[in-house]
Structures are given as structure tokens and as C-alpha cells.
Amino acid sequence: MDTPPFPLSLPWRVGEYTFNELMRTTGMSWLLRGTDAAGVQVVGKVAMPGISSQLISDEARMLSRLKGRGPFSSYRDFVFWDSYGVMIYNFAEGVDLRGRLAEEGRLGLFHVLRIGKGVARALEVFATLHYAGGGPASVAHRDLKPANILWTPRGEIVLLDLGVGLWRGRNLPPVWSDPSTSVGSPAYFSPEQASYGGAASADPRSDIFTLGLVLWELAVGRTFYIGNSVGD
């Protein structure tokens, strides 16, 4: 399926933010690079047609709760322009691990262990996060993969894209709760994600399994599972 082009002309101004560059696309959004009024670099995440801006708004709220708690995108703001909802977070310099693998083929054990420690820290925050009222949030990323892990020039890890994340209290589109629907990237599915009804049953333990698959790929240079679908 072809990715639709960003429908507006760049530069695009939204409130105090000006976006000049389309960085990349995800399965449900465009990521734009820009600056705020003070010239600080930011990223704007914009929902594609057919994707409710409410999903990105939900992600923004969760990132605001995670701010300062671990290696996550640093949430700034959520703004609207016409029918477009835009989540703003601080730009982080670096390369995602998919790009790093493309350059190097595979990574040395020291780097693999350091990356594993950084991602595990994020998953620990997911597993222990509680709402202000005391109830558990039970956050599951559900799309952990090299493309969603940023490696900064300082060797720090930043976990990206909670767009298909699952947490208590989040209202997902009905199709994502359909037992026959798979959500995420099949090559990195945990067993429960690959099973019937797995889209809605994933929890923080699913991400731990997937982290093992990611670390294996970083060390060996290829995915553990070969295929592009659950059937494969």
C-alpha cells in the first residue's frame, strides 16, 4: 500500500511552530521537522487520512505522563490546524537502529547490551506506571522494533512511537480490538500478538519478548522471524 503524500505545502506554520521538512512516515502518521518561535528544533506528528487525531491526542497525553520518567520522546504540545491534530515533541539528534543496522550490518556485544539496558529501562517504566488516582496504566508499546529506537550521538536510547500502544483507559478504534486484527510489525510479534485476539491482549510482558527479538537482530544482523505477515 502506497503512503499518501503530505497534503499541505511546506513550510507549514501551526501556531508558534513552523515545519520545513518531512522526516519520515509511519503506518498512521507523517513526522515533520521544524522549529518553534525561539528556533528550537521540534518534531510534529500528524495523523494520515482515515486515522483519527484522537489517537495522536491519546499518545500525547501518555507521553506527557512519561515526561522525565525515562528514555521517551520529550513531549511539548498538542495543537490543531483546521482538521489536523499535531503532536509536538522535542527533536532528538540521532539515527534509528534500523539505519544503524543498514550501515553496519550488525552491532557489537557492548552496544547490544547497552541498547538492551536502555530499552529495558523504558519497559520498566511502562510496567510500573500508575495514574494520578493510583490505578495501573499497564502500558504496552506493541510496535517495538529497530526503527522505533533512536540512538543519539551521546550513546543514549530514545524509544519512539506509541501510536499503536495499548494502555488502560485508552479508547482504540474498533478494528484494533477486533480479534482477527493484528497490530504492530509481524516480524517482532510476541506469541500472544500473533494469536487470534492478540491485538487487544498484549501487555507489558509482550514487549519484553519483543525486546529479545530486537537484541537478537542487532547481534546477528537479521530478524529472528523471516516473513512479512503473521502467516509467514
Coordinates of N, CA and C in Angstrom, one line a residue:
M1 N 0.9 -1.2 0.0 CA 0.0 0.0 0.0 C 0.9 1.2 0.0
D2 N 0.6 2.1 -1.0 CA 1.4 3.3 -1.1 C 1.1 4.3 0.1
T3 N 2.2 5.0 0.5 CA 2.0 6.0 1.6 C 1.5 7.3 0.9
P4 N 0.4 7.9 1.4 CA -0.1 9.1 0.8 C 0.9 10.3 1.1
P5 N 1.1 11.1 0.1 CA 2.0 12.3 0.3 C 1.4 13.3 1.3
F6 N 2.2 14.0 2.0 CA 1.8 15.0 2.9 C 1.0 16.1 2.1
P7 N -0.3 16.3 2.5 CA -1.2 17.1 1.6 C -1.0 18.6 1.6
L8 N -0.2 19.2 2.5 CA 0.0 20.6 2.6 C 1.4 21.0 2.2
S9 N 1.5 22.3 1.8 CA 2.8 22.8 1.3 C 3.7 23.1 2.5
L10 N 4.9 22.9 2.3 CA 6.0 23.2 3.3 C 6.7 24.4 2.8
P11 N 7.1 25.4 3.7 CA 6.9 25.4 5.1 C 5.4 25.5 5.5
W12 N 5.1 24.9 6.6 CA 3.7 24.9 7.1 C 3.8 25.4 8.6
R13 N 3.0 26.5 8.8 CA 3.0 27.1 10.1 C 1.8 26.7 10.9
V14 N 2.0 26.3 12.1 CA 0.9 25.9 13.0 C 1.2 26.5 14.4
G15 N 0.4 27.6 14.7 CA 0.7 28.3 15.9 C 2.1 28.9 15.9
E16 N 2.9 28.6 17.0 CA 4.2 29.1 17.1 C 5.2 28.2 16.4
Y17 N 4.8 27.1 15.7 CA 5.7 26.2 15.1 C 5.7 26.3 13.6
T18 N 6.9 26.2 13.0 CA 7.0 26.2 11.5 C 7.7 24.9 11.1
F19 N 7.1 24.1 10.2 CA 7.6 22.9 9.8 C 8.1 23.0 8.3
N20 N 9.4 22.5 8.1 CA 10.0 22.7 6.8 C 10.4 21.4 6.1
E21 N 10.3 20.3 6.8 CA 10.8 19.1 6.2 C 10.0 17.9 6.7
L22 N 9.6 17.0 5.7 CA 9.0 15.7 6.0 C 10.1 14.7 6.3
M23 N 10.2 14.3 7.6 CA 11.3 13.4 8.0 C 11.0 12.0 7.6
R24 N 9.9 11.4 7.9 CA 9.5 10.1 7.6 C 8.0 9.9 7.8
T25 N 7.5 8.7 7.4 CA 6.2 8.4 7.7 C 6.1 7.1 8.5
T26 N 5.1 6.9 9.3 CA 4.8 5.7 10.0 C 3.6 5.1 9.4
G27 N 3.0 4.0 9.9 CA 1.9 3.4 9.3 C 0.6 4.3 9.4
M28 N 0.6 5.3 10.3 CA -0.6 6.1 10.6 C -0.3 7.6 10.6
S29 N 0.9 8.0 10.3 CA 1.2 9.5 10.5 C 2.4 9.9 9.7
W30 N 2.4 11.3 9.5 CA 3.6 11.9 9.0 C 4.4 12.6 10.1
L31 N 5.7 12.5 10.0 CA 6.6 13.2 11.0 C 7.3 14.3 10.3
L32 N 7.1 15.5 10.8 CA 7.6 16.7 10.2 C 8.7 17.4 11.2
R33 N 9.7 17.9 10.6 CA 10.8 18.6 11.4 C 10.6 20.1 11.2
G34 N 10.7 20.8 12.3 CA 10.6 22.2 12.3 C 11.2 22.9 13.5
T35 N 10.7 24.1 13.7 CA 11.2 24.9 14.9 C 10.1 25.6 15.5
D36 N 10.3 26.0 16.8 CA 9.3 26.9 17.5 C 9.7 28.3 17.3
A37 N 9.0 29.2 18.0 CA 9.3 30.7 17.8 C 10.7 31.1 18.2
A38 N 11.3 30.3 19.1 CA 12.6 30.6 19.6 C 13.7 29.9 18.8
G39 N 13.3 29.2 17.7 CA 14.3 28.5 16.9 C 14.7 27.1 17.4
V40 N 14.1 26.6 18.4 CA 14.4 25.3 19.0 C 13.7 24.2 18.0
Q41 N 14.5 23.2 17.7 CA 14.0 22.2 16.8 C 13.0 21.3 17.4
V42 N 11.9 21.0 16.7 CA 10.8 20.2 17.2 C 10.4 19.2 16.1
V43 N 9.6 18.2 16.4 CA 9.0 17.3 15.5 C 7.5 17.4 15.7
G44 N 6.8 17.4 14.6 CA 5.3 17.4 14.6 C 4.8 16.1 14.0
K45 N 3.9 15.4 14.7 CA 3.3 14.2 14.3 C 1.9 14.4 13.9
V46 N 1.5 14.1 12.6 CA 0.2 14.5 12.0 C -0.4 13.2 11.5
A47 N -1.7 13.0 11.9 CA -2.4 11.8 11.5 C -2.7 11.8 10.0
M48 N -2.6 10.6 9.4 CA -2.9 10.4 8.0 C -4.4 10.4 7.8
P49 N -4.9 10.5 6.6 CA -6.4 10.4 6.3 C -6.9 9.0 6.8
G50 N -8.0 9.1 7.4 CA -8.6 7.8 7.9 C -8.2 7.5 9.3
I51 N -7.2 8.2 9.8 CA -6.7 8.0 11.2 C -7.2 9.1 12.1
S52 N -7.9 8.8 13.1 CA -8.4 9.9 14.0 C -7.3 10.6 14.7
S53 N -7.4 11.9 14.7 CA -6.5 12.7 15.5 C -6.6 12.4 17.0
Q54 N -7.7 11.8 17.4 CA -7.8 11.4 18.8 C -6.7 10.4 19.2
L55 N -6.3 9.5 18.3 CA -5.3 8.6 18.6 C -3.9 9.3 18.9
I56 N -3.6 10.3 18.1 CA -2.4 11.0 18.4 C -2.5 11.9 19.7
S57 N -3.8 12.4 19.9 CA -4.0 13.1 21.1 C -3.8 12.2 22.4
D58 N -4.3 10.9 22.3 CA -4.1 10.0 23.3 C -2.6 9.7 23.6
E59 N -1.9 9.6 22.5 CA -0.4 9.3 22.6 C 0.2 10.5 23.3
A60 N -0.2 11.7 22.9 CA 0.4 12.9 23.5 C 0.1 13.0 25.0
R61 N -1.1 12.6 25.4 CA -1.4 12.6 26.9 C -0.5 11.5 27.6
M62 N -0.3 10.4 27.0 CA 0.6 9.4 27.7 C 2.0 9.9 27.7
L63 N 2.5 10.5 26.6 CA 3.9 11.0 26.6 C 4.1 12.1 27.7
S64 N 3.0 12.9 27.9 CA 3.1 13.9 28.9 C 3.2 13.3 30.3
R65 N 2.6 12.1 30.5 CA 2.7 11.4 31.8 C 4.1 10.8 32.0
L66 N 4.7 10.4 30.8 CA 6.0 9.8 30.8 C 7.2 10.7 30.9
K67 N 6.9 12.0 30.7 CA 7.9 13.0 30.6 C 8.8 13.0 31.9
G68 N 10.1 12.9 31.7 CA 11.1 12.9 32.8 C 11.2 11.5 33.5
R69 N 10.5 10.5 33.0 CA 10.5 9.2 33.7 C 11.4 8.2 33.0
G70 N 11.9 8.5 31.8 CA 12.7 7.5 31.1 C 13.0 8.0 29.7
P71 N 13.6 7.1 28.9 CA 14.1 7.5 27.5 C 13.0 7.5 26.5
F72 N 12.1 8.5 26.6 CA 11.0 8.6 25.7 C 11.1 10.0 24.9
S73 N 10.3 10.1 23.8 CA 10.3 11.4 23.1 C 9.8 12.4 24.1
S74 N 10.4 13.6 24.1 CA 10.1 14.6 25.0 C 8.9 15.5 24.6
Y75 N 7.7 15.2 25.1 CA 6.5 15.8 24.7 C 6.5 17.3 25.0
R76 N 6.0 18.1 24.0 CA 5.9 19.6 24.2 C 4.5 20.1 24.2
D77 N 3.7 19.7 23.2 CA 2.4 20.4 23.0 C 1.5 19.6 22.1
F78 N 0.3 19.9 22.0 CA -0.7 19.4 21.0 C -1.5 20.5 20.5
V79 N -1.5 20.7 19.2 CA -2.2 21.8 18.6 C -3.0 21.4 17.4
F80 N -4.0 22.2 17.1 CA -4.9 21.9 15.9 C -4.7 22.9 14.8
W81 N -4.7 22.5 13.6 CA -4.8 23.4 12.4 C -5.8 22.8 11.5
D82 N -6.9 23.6 11.4 CA -8.1 23.1 10.6 C -8.5 21.7 11.2
S83 N -8.5 20.7 10.4 CA -8.9 19.4 10.9 C -7.8 18.5 11.3
Y84 N -6.6 19.1 11.3 CA -5.4 18.3 11.6 C -4.9 18.5 13.1
G85 N -4.8 17.4 13.8 CA -4.2 17.5 15.1 C -2.7 17.2 15.0
V86 N -1.9 18.0 15.7 CA -0.4 17.8 15.6 C 0.2 17.7 17.0
M87 N 0.8 16.6 17.2 CA 1.6 16.4 18.5 C 3.0 16.9 18.3
I88 N 3.4 17.7 19.2 CA 4.8 18.4 19.1 C 5.7 17.7 20.2
Y89 N 6.8 17.3 19.8 CA 7.8 16.9 20.8 C 9.2 17.4 20.3
N90 N 10.1 17.5 21.3 CA 11.5 18.0 21.0 C 12.2 17.1 20.0
F91 N 12.9 17.7 19.1 CA 13.7 16.9 18.2 C 14.9 16.3 18.9
A92 N 15.2 15.0 18.7 CA 16.4 14.4 19.3 C 17.3 14.0 18.1
E93 N 18.6 14.4 18.2 CA 19.6 14.1 17.2 C 19.9 12.6 17.3
G94 N 20.1 11.9 16.2 CA 20.5 10.6 16.2 C 20.0 9.8 15.0
V95 N 20.2 8.5 15.0 CA 19.8 7.6 14.0 C 19.1 6.4 14.6
D96 N 18.0 6.0 13.9 CA 17.3 4.9 14.5 C 18.1 3.6 14.2
L97 N 17.8 2.5 15.0 CA 18.6 1.3 14.9 C 18.4 0.6 13.5
R98 N 17.3 0.8 12.9 CA 17.2 0.3 11.5 C 18.3 0.9 10.6
G99 N 18.5 2.2 10.7 CA 19.5 2.9 9.9 C 20.9 2.4 10.3
R100 N 21.1 2.2 11.6 CA 22.4 1.8 12.1 C 22.7 0.4 11.6
L101 N 21.7 -0.5 11.6 CA 22.0 -1.9 11.0 C 22.2 -1.8 9.5
A102 N 21.6 -0.9 8.8 CA 21.8 -0.8 7.4 C 23.3 -0.3 7.1
E103 N 23.8 0.5 8.0 CA 25.2 1.0 7.9 C 26.2 -0.1 8.3
E104 N 26.0 -0.8 9.3 CA 27.0 -1.7 10.0 C 26.7 -3.2 9.8
G105 N 25.5 -3.6 9.4 CA 25.2 -5.0 9.3 C 24.8 -5.6 10.6
R106 N 25.6 -5.4 11.6 CA 25.2 -5.9 13.0 C 26.1 -5.1 14.0
L107 N 25.7 -5.2 15.2 CA 26.3 -4.4 16.3 C 27.1 -5.3 17.2
G108 N 28.2 -4.7 17.8 CA 29.0 -5.4 18.8 C 28.2 -5.7 20.1
L109 N 28.7 -6.7 20.8 CA 28.0 -7.1 22.0 C 27.9 -5.9 23.0
F110 N 28.9 -5.1 23.2 CA 28.8 -4.0 24.1 C 27.7 -3.1 23.8
H111 N 27.5 -2.7 22.5 CA 26.4 -1.8 22.1 C 25.1 -2.5 22.3
V112 N 25.0 -3.8 21.9 CA 23.7 -4.6 22.1 C 23.3 -4.5 23.5
L113 N 24.2 -4.8 24.5 CA 23.9 -4.8 25.9 C 23.4 -3.4 26.4
R114 N 24.1 -2.4 25.9 CA 23.8 -1.0 26.3 C 22.4 -0.6 25.8
I115 N 22.1 -1.0 24.6 CA 20.8 -0.7 24.0 C 19.7 -1.5 24.8
G116 N 20.0 -2.8 25.0 CA 19.1 -3.6 25.8 C 18.8 -3.0 27.1
K117 N 19.8 -2.5 27.8 CA 19.6 -1.8 29.1 C 18.7 -0.6 29.0
G118 N 18.9 0.2 28.0 CA 18.2 1.4 27.8 C 16.7 1.2 27.5
V119 N 16.4 0.2 26.6 CA 15.1 -0.2 26.3 C 14.4 -0.8 27.5
A120 N 15.1 -1.7 28.2 CA 14.5 -2.3 29.4 C 14.1 -1.3 30.4
R121 N 14.9 -0.2 30.5 CA 14.5 0.8 31.5 C 13.2 1.4 31.1
A122 N 13.0 1.6 29.8 CA 11.7 2.2 29.3 C 10.5 1.2 29.6
L123 N 10.8 -0.1 29.4 CA 9.7 -1.1 29.6 C 9.4 -1.2 31.1
E124 N 10.4 -1.0 32.0 CA 10.1 -1.0 33.4 C 9.2 0.1 33.8
V125 N 9.4 1.3 33.2 CA 8.5 2.4 33.4 C 7.1 2.1 33.0
F126 N 7.0 1.5 31.8 CA 5.7 1.1 31.3 C 5.0 0.2 32.3
A127 N 5.7 -0.8 32.8 CA 5.1 -1.8 33.7 C 4.7 -1.3 35.1
T128 N 5.3 -0.2 35.5 CA 5.1 0.3 36.8 C 4.4 1.7 36.9
L129 N 4.0 2.2 35.7 CA 3.3 3.5 35.6 C 1.9 3.4 36.2
H130 N 1.6 4.4 37.0 CA 0.2 4.5 37.6 C -0.4 5.9 37.3
Y131 N -1.7 5.9 37.2 CA -2.4 7.2 37.0 C -2.4 7.9 38.3
A132 N -2.8 9.2 38.3 CA -2.8 10.0 39.5 C -3.7 9.5 40.5
G133 N -4.8 8.8 40.1 CA -5.7 8.2 41.1 C -5.2 6.9 41.7
G134 N -4.0 6.4 41.3 CA -3.4 5.2 41.8 C -3.6 3.9 41.0
G135 N -4.5 4.0 40.0 CA -4.7 2.8 39.2 C -3.5 2.5 38.2
P136 N -3.2 1.3 37.9 CA -2.1 1.0 37.0 C -2.5 1.4 35.5
A137 N -1.5 1.9 34.8 CA -1.7 2.2 33.4 C -1.6 1.0 32.5
S138 N -0.7 0.1 32.9 CA -0.5 -1.1 32.1 C -0.1 -0.8 30.6
V139 N 0.9 -0.1 30.4 CA 1.3 0.3 29.0 C 2.0 -0.8 28.3
A140 N 1.5 -1.1 27.1 CA 2.2 -2.0 26.2 C 2.5 -1.2 24.9
H141 N 3.8 -1.2 24.5 CA 4.2 -0.4 23.2 C 3.5 -1.0 22.0
R142 N 3.7 -2.4 21.9 CA 3.1 -3.2 20.8 C 3.8 -3.0 19.4
D143 N 4.7 -2.1 19.3 CA 5.4 -2.0 18.0 C 6.9 -1.7 18.2
L144 N 7.5 -2.4 19.2 CA 8.9 -2.3 19.4 C 9.7 -2.9 18.3
K145 N 10.6 -2.1 17.7 CA 11.4 -2.6 16.6 C 12.6 -1.7 16.4
P146 N 13.6 -2.0 15.6 CA 14.8 -1.1 15.5 C 14.4 0.3 15.0
A147 N 13.4 0.4 14.1 CA 13.0 1.7 13.5 C 12.4 2.6 14.6
N148 N 12.0 2.0 15.7 CA 11.4 2.8 16.7 C 12.3 3.0 17.9
I149 N 13.6 2.8 17.8 CA 14.6 3.0 18.8 C 15.6 3.9 18.2
L150 N 15.8 5.1 18.8 CA 16.8 6.1 18.4 C 18.0 6.0 19.2
W151 N 19.2 6.1 18.5 CA 20.5 6.1 19.2 C 21.1 7.4 19.0
T152 N 21.3 8.2 20.0 CA 21.8 9.6 19.9 C 23.3 9.6 19.8
P153 N 23.9 10.7 19.4 CA 25.3 10.8 19.3 C 26.0 10.5 20.7
R154 N 25.3 10.8 21.8 CA 25.9 10.5 23.1 C 25.7 9.1 23.6
G155 N 25.2 8.2 22.7 CA 25.0 6.8 23.1 C 23.8 6.6 23.9
E156 N 22.9 7.5 23.9 CA 21.6 7.3 24.7 C 20.6 6.7 23.8
I157 N 19.6 6.1 24.4 CA 18.5 5.4 23.7 C 17.2 6.2 24.0
V158 N 16.4 6.5 22.9 CA 15.1 7.1 23.0 C 14.1 6.2 22.3
L159 N 13.1 5.8 23.0 CA 12.0 5.0 22.5 C 11.0 5.8 21.8
L160 N 10.7 5.5 20.5 CA 9.8 6.3 19.7 C 8.4 5.6 19.5
D161 N 7.5 6.4 19.1 CA 6.2 6.0 18.5 C 5.3 5.1 19.4
L162 N 4.5 5.7 20.2 CA 3.5 4.9 21.0 C 2.1 4.9 20.3
G163 N 2.2 5.1 19.0 CA 0.9 5.3 18.2 C 0.0 4.2 18.3
V164 N 0.5 2.9 18.3 CA -0.4 1.7 18.5 C -0.3 1.2 19.9
G165 N 0.2 1.9 20.8 CA 0.3 1.5 22.2 C -1.0 1.2 22.8
L166 N -1.0 0.3 23.8 CA -2.2 -0.1 24.5 C -2.0 0.2 26.0
W167 N -3.0 0.9 26.6 CA -2.9 1.1 28.0 C -4.3 1.3 28.5
R168 N -4.5 1.0 29.8 CA -5.8 1.0 30.4 C -6.4 2.4 30.3
G169 N -7.7 2.4 29.8 CA -8.4 3.6 29.6 C -8.3 4.2 28.2
R170 N -7.4 3.7 27.4 CA -7.3 4.2 26.0 C -8.4 3.6 25.1
N171 N -9.2 4.5 24.4 CA -10.2 4.0 23.5 C -9.6 3.9 22.1
L172 N -9.4 2.6 21.7 CA -8.8 2.4 20.4 C -9.9 2.2 19.4
P173 N -9.6 2.4 18.1 CA -10.6 2.1 17.0 C -11.1 0.7 17.1
P174 N -12.4 0.4 16.8 CA -13.0 -0.9 16.9 C -12.1 -2.0 16.1
V175 N -11.6 -1.6 15.0 CA -10.8 -2.5 14.2 C -9.6 -3.0 14.9
W176 N -9.0 -2.2 15.8 CA -7.9 -2.6 16.6 C -8.2 -3.5 17.8
S177 N -9.5 -3.6 18.1 CA -10.0 -4.5 19.1 C -10.6 -5.8 18.5
D178 N -10.7 -5.8 17.2 CA -11.3 -7.0 16.6 C -10.3 -8.2 16.8
P179 N -10.8 -9.3 17.2 CA -9.9 -10.5 17.5 C -9.1 -10.9 16.2
S180 N -9.7 -10.6 15.0 CA -9.0 -11.1 13.8 C -7.9 -10.1 13.3
T181 N -7.8 -9.0 14.0 CA -6.9 -7.9 13.6 C -5.5 -8.0 14.3
S182 N -4.4 -7.9 13.5 CA -3.1 -7.8 14.0 C -2.6 -6.4 14.1
V183 N -2.0 -6.0 15.2 CA -1.5 -4.6 15.3 C 0.0 -4.6 15.6
G184 N 0.8 -3.9 14.8 CA 2.2 -3.9 15.1 C 3.0 -4.4 13.8
S185 N 4.2 -4.9 14.0 CA 5.0 -5.4 12.9 C 5.2 -6.9 13.1
P186 N 4.7 -7.7 12.2 CA 4.7 -9.2 12.4 C 6.1 -9.8 12.8
A187 N 7.2 -9.3 12.2 CA 8.5 -9.8 12.5 C 8.9 -9.7 13.9
Y188 N 8.2 -8.9 14.7 CA 8.6 -8.6 16.1 C 7.4 -9.0 17.0
F189 N 6.5 -9.8 16.6 CA 5.3 -10.1 17.4 C 5.8 -11.1 18.5
S190 N 5.2 -10.9 19.7 CA 5.2 -11.9 20.7 C 4.2 -13.0 20.4
P191 N 4.3 -14.2 21.0 CA 3.3 -15.2 20.6 C 1.8 -14.8 20.8
E192 N 1.5 -14.0 21.9 CA 0.2 -13.6 22.1 C -0.3 -12.6 21.0
Q193 N 0.6 -11.7 20.5 CA 0.3 -10.8 19.5 C -0.1 -11.5 18.2
A194 N 0.6 -12.7 18.0 CA 0.4 -13.4 16.7 C -0.8 -14.3 16.8
S195 N -1.4 -14.5 18.0 CA -2.5 -15.4 18.2 C -3.8 -14.6 17.9
Y196 N -4.9 -15.4 17.7 CA -6.2 -14.8 17.5 C -6.6 -14.0 18.7
G197 N -7.0 -12.7 18.5 CA -7.3 -11.8 19.6 C -6.1 -11.2 20.2
G198 N -4.9 -11.4 19.7 CA -3.7 -10.9 20.3 C -3.6 -9.3 20.3
A199 N -4.2 -8.7 19.3 CA -4.1 -7.2 19.3 C -4.6 -6.5 20.5
A200 N -5.6 -7.1 21.2 CA -6.2 -6.5 22.4 C -5.6 -7.1 23.7
S201 N -4.9 -8.2 23.6 CA -4.5 -8.9 24.8 C -3.0 -8.6 25.2
A202 N -2.3 -7.9 24.3 CA -0.9 -7.6 24.6 C -0.8 -6.8 25.9
D203 N 0.3 -7.0 26.7 CA 0.5 -6.3 27.9 C 2.0 -6.0 28.0
P204 N 2.5 -5.4 29.0 CA 4.0 -5.1 29.1 C 4.9 -6.3 28.9
R205 N 4.4 -7.5 29.3 CA 5.2 -8.7 29.1 C 5.5 -9.0 27.6
S206 N 4.5 -8.6 26.7 CA 4.7 -8.8 25.3 C 5.9 -8.1 24.8
D207 N 6.1 -6.8 25.3 CA 7.3 -6.0 24.9 C 8.6 -6.6 25.3
I208 N 8.6 -7.3 26.4 CA 9.8 -8.0 26.9 C 10.3 -9.1 25.9
F209 N 9.3 -9.9 25.5 CA 9.6 -10.9 24.4 C 10.1 -10.2 23.2
T210 N 9.5 -9.1 22.8 CA 9.9 -8.5 21.5 C 11.3 -7.9 21.7
L211 N 11.6 -7.4 22.8 CA 13.0 -6.8 23.1 C 14.0 -7.9 22.8
G212 N 13.7 -9.1 23.2 CA 14.7 -10.2 22.9 C 14.9 -10.4 21.4
L213 N 13.8 -10.3 20.7 CA 13.9 -10.4 19.2 C 14.7 -9.3 18.6
V214 N 14.5 -8.1 19.1 CA 15.3 -6.9 18.6 C 16.8 -7.1 18.9
L215 N 17.1 -7.5 20.2 CA 18.5 -7.6 20.5 C 19.2 -8.7 19.7
W216 N 18.4 -9.8 19.5 CA 19.0 -10.9 18.6 C 19.3 -10.3 17.2
E217 N 18.4 -9.5 16.7 CA 18.6 -9.0 15.3 C 19.8 -8.0 15.3
L218 N 20.0 -7.2 16.4 CA 21.1 -6.3 16.4 C 22.5 -7.1 16.5
A219 N 22.5 -8.2 17.2 CA 23.7 -9.0 17.3 C 24.0 -9.8 16.1
V220 N 23.0 -10.3 15.4 CA 23.2 -11.3 14.3 C 23.1 -10.6 13.0
G221 N 22.3 -9.5 12.9 CA 22.2 -8.8 11.6 C 21.0 -9.2 10.7
R222 N 20.1 -10.0 11.3 CA 18.8 -10.3 10.6 C 17.7 -10.5 11.6
T223 N 16.5 -10.4 11.1 CA 15.4 -10.7 12.0 C 15.3 -12.2 12.4
F224 N 14.8 -12.5 13.6 CA 14.7 -13.8 14.1 C 13.6 -14.6 13.2
Y225 N 12.5 -13.9 13.0 CA 11.4 -14.4 12.1 C 11.6 -13.9 10.7
I226 N 11.4 -14.7 9.7 CA 11.5 -14.3 8.3 C 10.1 -14.3 7.8
G227 N 9.7 -13.1 7.3 CA 8.3 -13.0 6.8 C 7.7 -11.6 7.1
N228 N 6.7 -11.3 6.3 CA 6.0 -10.0 6.4 C 4.6 -10.1 7.0
S229 N 4.2 -11.3 7.3 CA 2.8 -11.4 7.8 C 2.8 -12.4 8.9
V230 N 1.7 -12.5 9.7 CA 1.5 -13.5 10.8 C 1.6 -14.9 10.2
G231 N 1.0 -15.1 9.0 CA 1.0 -16.4 8.4 C 2.4 -16.9 8.0
D232 N 3.3 -15.9 7.6 CA 4.7 -16.3 7.3 C 5.4 -16.8 8.5

